[in-house]
Amino acid sequence: MDTRPKVSSLLNRMANYTNLTQGAREHEEAENVALGKKKPTKTLLTAISMSAIATNGVVPAGGSYFMISRALGPEFGGAVGLCFYLGTTFAASMYILGAIEIFLMYIAPEAAIFHSDDALKGSAATLNNMRVYGSAFLLVMVLVVFVGVRYVNKFASLFLACVIVSILAIYAGAIKSSFAPPDFSVCMLGNRTLSWRHIDVCAKTQELDNTTVPTRLWEHFCNSSKLLNASCDEYFTHNNATTIQGIPGLASGIIAENLWSSYLVKGEILEKTSLHSADVLGAMNQDYVLADIATSFTLLVGIFFPSVTGIMAGSNRSGDLKDAQKSIPIGTILAILTTSLVYLSNVVLFGACIEGVVLKDKFGDAVKGNLVVGTLSWPSPWVIVIGSFFSTCGAGLQSLTGAPRLLQAIAKDNIIPFLRVFGHGKANGEPTWALLLTAGIAELGILIASLDMVAPILSMFFLMCYLFVNLACALQTLLRTPNWRPRFCYYHWTLSFMGMSICVALMFISSWYYAIIAMVIAGMIYKYIEYHGAEKEWGDGIRGLSLSAARFALLRLEEGPPHTKNWRPQLLVLLKLDEDLHVKHPCLLTFASQLKAGKGLTIVGSVMVGNFLENYGEALAAEQTIKHLMESERVKGFCQVVVANKVREGISHLIQSCGLGGMKHNTVVMGWPNAWRQSEDARAWKTFIGTVRVTTAAHLALLVAKNVAFFPSNTEPFAEGNIDVWWIVHDGGMLMLLPFLLKQHKVWRKCKIRIFTVAQMEDNSIQMKKDLATFLYHLRIEAEVEVVEMHDSDISAYTYERTLMMEQRSQMLRQMRLSKTERDREAQLVKDRNSMLRLTSIGSDEDEETETYQEKVHMTWTKDKYMASRGHKPKTLEGFQDLLNMRPDQSNVRRMHTAVKLNEVIVNKSHEAKLVLLNMPGPPRNPEGDENYMEFLEVLTEGLERVLLVRGGGSEVITIYS
């Protein structure tokens, strides 16, 4: 029965979709969110990018985090989202500190708890007052937010009205100053600005009852003396005290002096350069107005930037908006246009109306502690004081409302496991737990107490968010994904890249060390999500970028085979599943992980017997089982399960079709069929030999792990031991490369490599050892070398193959003794010859063409039969009769003789080795000899705990050249 929804019901659900996921009742009441009251960025670039993303589908709760995570993936989204959450939370701290500063300096100075007459200690007392009152204000605001978002929105209307009235008052005051500037005097000593904190009149002396008497200013510069002939400060003596107007007005022309930059160092006296001053230094006096911090363009950008970070205010509360796709672009862009006009006009008006030394006086010491902008405004300074206070309170409430919702959205996505608890809240969806965490982090910002220290931190987090919003828009535009269909059409990827560049530049301009810290924090969150976070498939742009990059790389790989220097085993690991779809030998996958160490390609394949149409579900379940095993063994790669009528056919399909383009396997890894002798079903070992034949035909390398159950796990590193390599036939260098790769893993790192090579009696064993040691030196492989001498008859089964391979091995060793010029010339000859020669089967029938016996008796020539043919008494009458009735195949006898003799030597030398690597001969051409071949390999490796049989793919895989 078709369970797909009808078109009518689907359209109905889409039309009635709501993104109000965080408490529908209260949020539906809070319809009108005032986006226009927040501050803009320098540019519309980020707003344009955000508008494009916001109109490309429904934006539920999470705002900027949702946009970035769905465009760039959970790792980027989580990292940037958390940084933006921290930035928004610290912004609440900054706004609260700003409100407290206004309250204690201009509204109720007598409310200060801590006091100090010392100028240096006074700063500490101010910070302590801000910590106490800031914590109290934070508690009140958290309670308001906890009660519900509708109350925040009710306060928002009041705060917005205050801001609008304040702005209008500034414009009115600036216009009034052009014809009636306010009386706002500043006391100057020479060209130095004096503080009104300790003086009553701006003069050295004054007339009282027709008597000239010194003023308090005289006393401060003349060692508290009231005598007119007292010894005074040199600068005080040579300069007069005068007053200037702090707000000369719009028509004064003061803008000419304020047009150029004038940065100060901490503790420097504020000076008006246009006033005359005697060229004497004088002593530093606390009556001067001093710069409280060192200023520079970069520092001022960092301090100013948080005031223009409000473009995300609407997007943070996207879950509260009825139509976020419509509200976010319109509200954000209008807010930027409006506030850009306000900011730029205010900058011009302040520079044209207010004296420069007054603009630099942070705490208003030169103007008797008055708020300069308040004095400029009309009709009353209290309009600005009250408006500023409520504006900062409102901004703090908005931050405390948006930040918990942002954290809740991240927690609900379950990409960061330890944040899950913050996804829960009240019955109506309010993020209670997230609000508590936000309050705790905001309290840390308040304890810092200094706005100048908090502001650069905010700048980094906000700029990082803006950077990735621009990146998301640019990436989606360039990839041209089918789902990228934003309603907002006024965007372009070049604008997004320009926005990215500006964000990066501002991060390092404002504070390069804060920028690095912010990037490190984001990087740590990214890696945490990558390794421990839940996997999400959101169709993000990074995945699309990965596909494009993979396509490009695969096309490049098609241009030709990899160079010998770049060759590494690209594995196809063949695993066998039991009836319950469990992997029979997981240790094989463990060994593959140790061999790869996370590098290169790994494909894990398996075969299920059956019909694909009937067993598709089981195949998927088997893939999941293998993937979980790969995860536990930390194997990075791909999994493929094939359903076929026969296992042999399925393995052949895997070997032929796995991989894509140039990214294909070059090495097959499989296990040895244990207990094949005792098995009544010959299909197991016949499948094994068939796999060897298919691998050989495909010119792939083959690794067969024998006794794989005894191979170490990743948690069992060897403290010592040897990896023994028995180099009997040159196989392109596989035997040399594999132990080196294994030693890169912690399990095998402390093992030593020993290389044994077999010499015939006529070989010069001493010279052969020297040549091999030289060869290993040029390969940069540290290993012990040992040459084992054996009689020709003991290794006669290798004779034909050695005839082909000895020349190239001897020539390679002899090449080490040539001069550099000769070596370069000979190297190409050896390489060309190597590429033409392929490994010939040790057990093949090619060497039997010279045999005198034309009639062959094919049988399993076991070790027991070999011993019997050498004169041992049969244990039974039946065995003796068999010996009489058979005509042994001399090639079988010779092969078994080789296996026994070589096994004796290997066991004698390598019985304690942690791993033994051996050349693996190929199977015979005639399938009737398959069982003899299996017996040969069994006898060859008998008595060894861990064996890896290696068969090269016919190409060189290692080189001495850089």
mmCIF file of N, CA, C and O in Angstrom, residues 47-59 67 323-330 333 473 483-491:
data_model
loop_
_atom_site.group_PDB
_atom_site.id
_atom_site.type_symbol
_atom_site.label_atom_id
_atom_site.label_comp_id
_atom_site.label_asym_id
_atom_site.label_seq_id
_atom_site.Cartn_x
_atom_site.Cartn_y
_atom_site.Cartn_z
ATOM 1 N N ALA A 47 25.136 42.105 5.976
ATOM 2 C CA ALA A 47 23.674 42.121 5.967
ATOM 3 C C ALA A 47 23.135 41.576 4.653
ATOM 4 O O ALA A 47 22.119 40.865 4.628
ATOM 5 N N ILE A 48 23.806 41.885 3.557
ATOM 6 C CA ILE A 48 23.375 41.372 2.255
ATOM 7 C C ILE A 48 23.511 39.850 2.215
ATOM 8 O O ILE A 48 22.604 39.139 1.771
ATOM 9 N N SER A 49 24.657 39.340 2.690
ATOM 10 C CA SER A 49 24.858 37.885 2.721
ATOM 11 C C SER A 49 23.826 37.213 3.611
ATOM 12 O O SER A 49 23.257 36.171 3.262
ATOM 13 N N MET A 50 23.586 37.788 4.792
ATOM 14 C CA MET A 50 22.628 37.204 5.715
ATOM 15 C C MET A 50 21.218 37.230 5.136
ATOM 16 O O MET A 50 20.442 36.288 5.304
ATOM 17 N N SER A 51 20.879 38.301 4.422
ATOM 18 C CA SER A 51 19.556 38.391 3.821
ATOM 19 C C SER A 51 19.355 37.314 2.772
ATOM 20 O O SER A 51 18.278 36.721 2.662
ATOM 21 N N ALA A 52 20.409 37.042 1.994
ATOM 22 C CA ALA A 52 20.309 35.992 0.983
ATOM 23 C C ALA A 52 20.078 34.627 1.629
ATOM 24 O O ALA A 52 19.237 33.847 1.192
ATOM 25 N N ILE A 53 20.833 34.344 2.706
ATOM 26 C CA ILE A 53 20.680 33.056 3.385
ATOM 27 C C ILE A 53 19.324 32.956 4.065
ATOM 28 O O ILE A 53 18.654 31.921 4.020
ATOM 29 N N ALA A 54 18.904 34.053 4.699
ATOM 30 C CA ALA A 54 17.641 34.037 5.440
ATOM 31 C C ALA A 54 16.441 33.823 4.536
ATOM 32 O O ALA A 54 15.425 33.264 4.963
ATOM 33 N N THR A 55 16.548 34.256 3.261
ATOM 34 C CA THR A 55 15.422 34.094 2.345
ATOM 35 C C THR A 55 15.522 32.840 1.502
ATOM 36 O O THR A 55 14.736 32.642 0.582
ATOM 37 N N ASN A 56 16.490 31.986 1.816
ATOM 38 C CA ASN A 56 16.641 30.721 1.095
ATOM 39 C C ASN A 56 16.012 29.581 1.896
ATOM 40 O O ASN A 56 16.644 28.568 2.164
ATOM 41 N N GLY A 57 14.808 29.761 2.325
ATOM 42 C CA GLY A 57 14.120 28.733 3.093
ATOM 43 C C GLY A 57 13.745 29.230 4.472
ATOM 44 O O GLY A 57 14.135 30.327 4.896
ATOM 45 N N VAL A 58 12.993 28.398 5.178
ATOM 46 C CA VAL A 58 12.501 28.757 6.501
ATOM 47 C C VAL A 58 13.646 28.799 7.494
ATOM 48 O O VAL A 58 14.495 27.903 7.518
ATOM 49 N N VAL A 59 13.698 29.832 8.313
ATOM 50 C CA VAL A 59 14.721 29.974 9.351
ATOM 51 C C VAL A 59 14.045 29.851 10.713
ATOM 52 O O VAL A 59 13.434 30.806 11.192
ATOM 53 N N MET A 67 21.690 29.446 10.168
ATOM 54 C CA MET A 67 22.121 29.757 8.809
ATOM 55 C C MET A 67 23.508 29.180 8.513
ATOM 56 O O MET A 67 23.738 28.552 7.475
ATOM 57 N N ASP A 323 7.411 35.721 10.289
ATOM 58 C CA ASP A 323 7.975 35.423 8.973
ATOM 59 C C ASP A 323 9.413 35.908 8.954
ATOM 60 O O ASP A 323 9.710 37.036 8.563
ATOM 61 N N ALA A 324 10.303 35.033 9.409
ATOM 62 C CA ALA A 324 11.710 35.423 9.511
ATOM 63 C C ALA A 324 12.301 35.756 8.153
ATOM 64 O O ALA A 324 13.168 36.629 8.035
ATOM 65 N N GLN A 325 11.866 35.073 7.092
ATOM 66 C CA GLN A 325 12.408 35.340 5.756
ATOM 67 C C GLN A 325 12.130 36.772 5.316
ATOM 68 O O GLN A 325 12.917 37.370 4.574
ATOM 69 N N LYS A 326 11.028 37.316 5.759
ATOM 70 C CA LYS A 326 10.664 38.690 5.397
ATOM 71 C C LYS A 326 11.228 39.702 6.386
ATOM 72 O O LYS A 326 11.750 40.751 5.998
ATOM 73 N N SER A 327 11.140 39.369 7.683
ATOM 74 C CA SER A 327 11.509 40.339 8.718
ATOM 75 C C SER A 327 13.011 40.559 8.807
ATOM 76 O O SER A 327 13.467 41.688 8.999
ATOM 77 N N ILE A 328 13.794 39.491 8.696
ATOM 78 C CA ILE A 328 15.247 39.628 8.886
ATOM 79 C C ILE A 328 15.878 40.531 7.828
ATOM 80 O O ILE A 328 16.597 41.484 8.165
ATOM 81 N N PRO A 329 15.669 40.316 6.527
ATOM 82 C CA PRO A 329 16.310 41.220 5.555
ATOM 83 C C PRO A 329 15.831 42.664 5.671
ATOM 84 O O PRO A 329 16.647 43.589 5.699
ATOM 85 N N ILE A 330 14.500 42.861 5.745
ATOM 86 C CA ILE A 330 13.975 44.223 5.789
ATOM 87 C C ILE A 330 14.409 44.931 7.064
ATOM 88 O O ILE A 330 14.915 46.060 7.035
ATOM 89 N N ILE A 333 18.446 45.531 7.160
ATOM 90 C CA ILE A 333 18.951 46.550 6.229
ATOM 91 C C ILE A 333 18.446 47.933 6.608
ATOM 92 O O ILE A 333 19.192 48.930 6.568
ATOM 93 N N CYS A 473 27.364 32.403 2.318
ATOM 94 C CA CYS A 473 26.689 32.946 1.130
ATOM 95 C C CYS A 473 27.558 32.766 -0.113
ATOM 96 O O CYS A 473 27.070 32.349 -1.175
ATOM 97 N N ASN A 483 19.427 23.746 -4.368
ATOM 98 C CA ASN A 483 18.551 24.280 -3.326
ATOM 99 C C ASN A 483 18.796 25.759 -3.035
ATOM 100 O O ASN A 483 18.084 26.372 -2.245
ATOM 101 N N TRP A 484 19.822 26.344 -3.676
ATOM 102 C CA TRP A 484 20.156 27.749 -3.415
ATOM 103 C C TRP A 484 19.277 28.637 -4.289
ATOM 104 O O TRP A 484 19.588 28.941 -5.437
ATOM 105 N N ARG A 485 18.138 29.044 -3.731
ATOM 106 C CA ARG A 485 17.178 29.867 -4.462
ATOM 107 C C ARG A 485 16.661 30.987 -3.556
ATOM 108 O O ARG A 485 15.476 31.049 -3.228
ATOM 109 N N PRO A 486 17.521 31.896 -3.101
ATOM 110 C CA PRO A 486 17.055 32.949 -2.180
ATOM 111 C C PRO A 486 16.126 33.930 -2.867
ATOM 112 O O PRO A 486 16.298 34.271 -4.042
ATOM 113 N N ARG A 487 15.130 34.399 -2.113
ATOM 114 C CA ARG A 487 14.226 35.419 -2.637
ATOM 115 C C ARG A 487 14.927 36.773 -2.733
ATOM 116 O O ARG A 487 14.596 37.594 -3.580
ATOM 117 N N PHE A 488 15.858 37.013 -1.836
ATOM 118 C CA PHE A 488 16.633 38.262 -1.863
ATOM 119 C C PHE A 488 17.649 38.158 -2.994
ATOM 120 O O PHE A 488 18.552 37.317 -2.960
ATOM 121 N N CYS A 489 17.493 39.000 -3.992
ATOM 122 C CA CYS A 489 18.284 38.860 -5.219
ATOM 123 C C CYS A 489 19.494 39.794 -5.293
ATOM 124 O O CYS A 489 20.316 39.666 -6.200
ATOM 125 N N TYR A 490 19.609 40.718 -4.365
ATOM 126 C CA TYR A 490 20.649 41.737 -4.475
ATOM 127 C C TYR A 490 21.920 41.302 -3.757
ATOM 128 O O TYR A 490 22.373 41.938 -2.803
ATOM 129 N N TYR A 491 22.485 40.201 -4.197
ATOM 130 C CA TYR A 491 23.717 39.698 -3.594
ATOM 131 C C TYR A 491 24.637 39.204 -4.698
ATOM 132 O O TYR A 491 24.215 38.959 -5.836
#
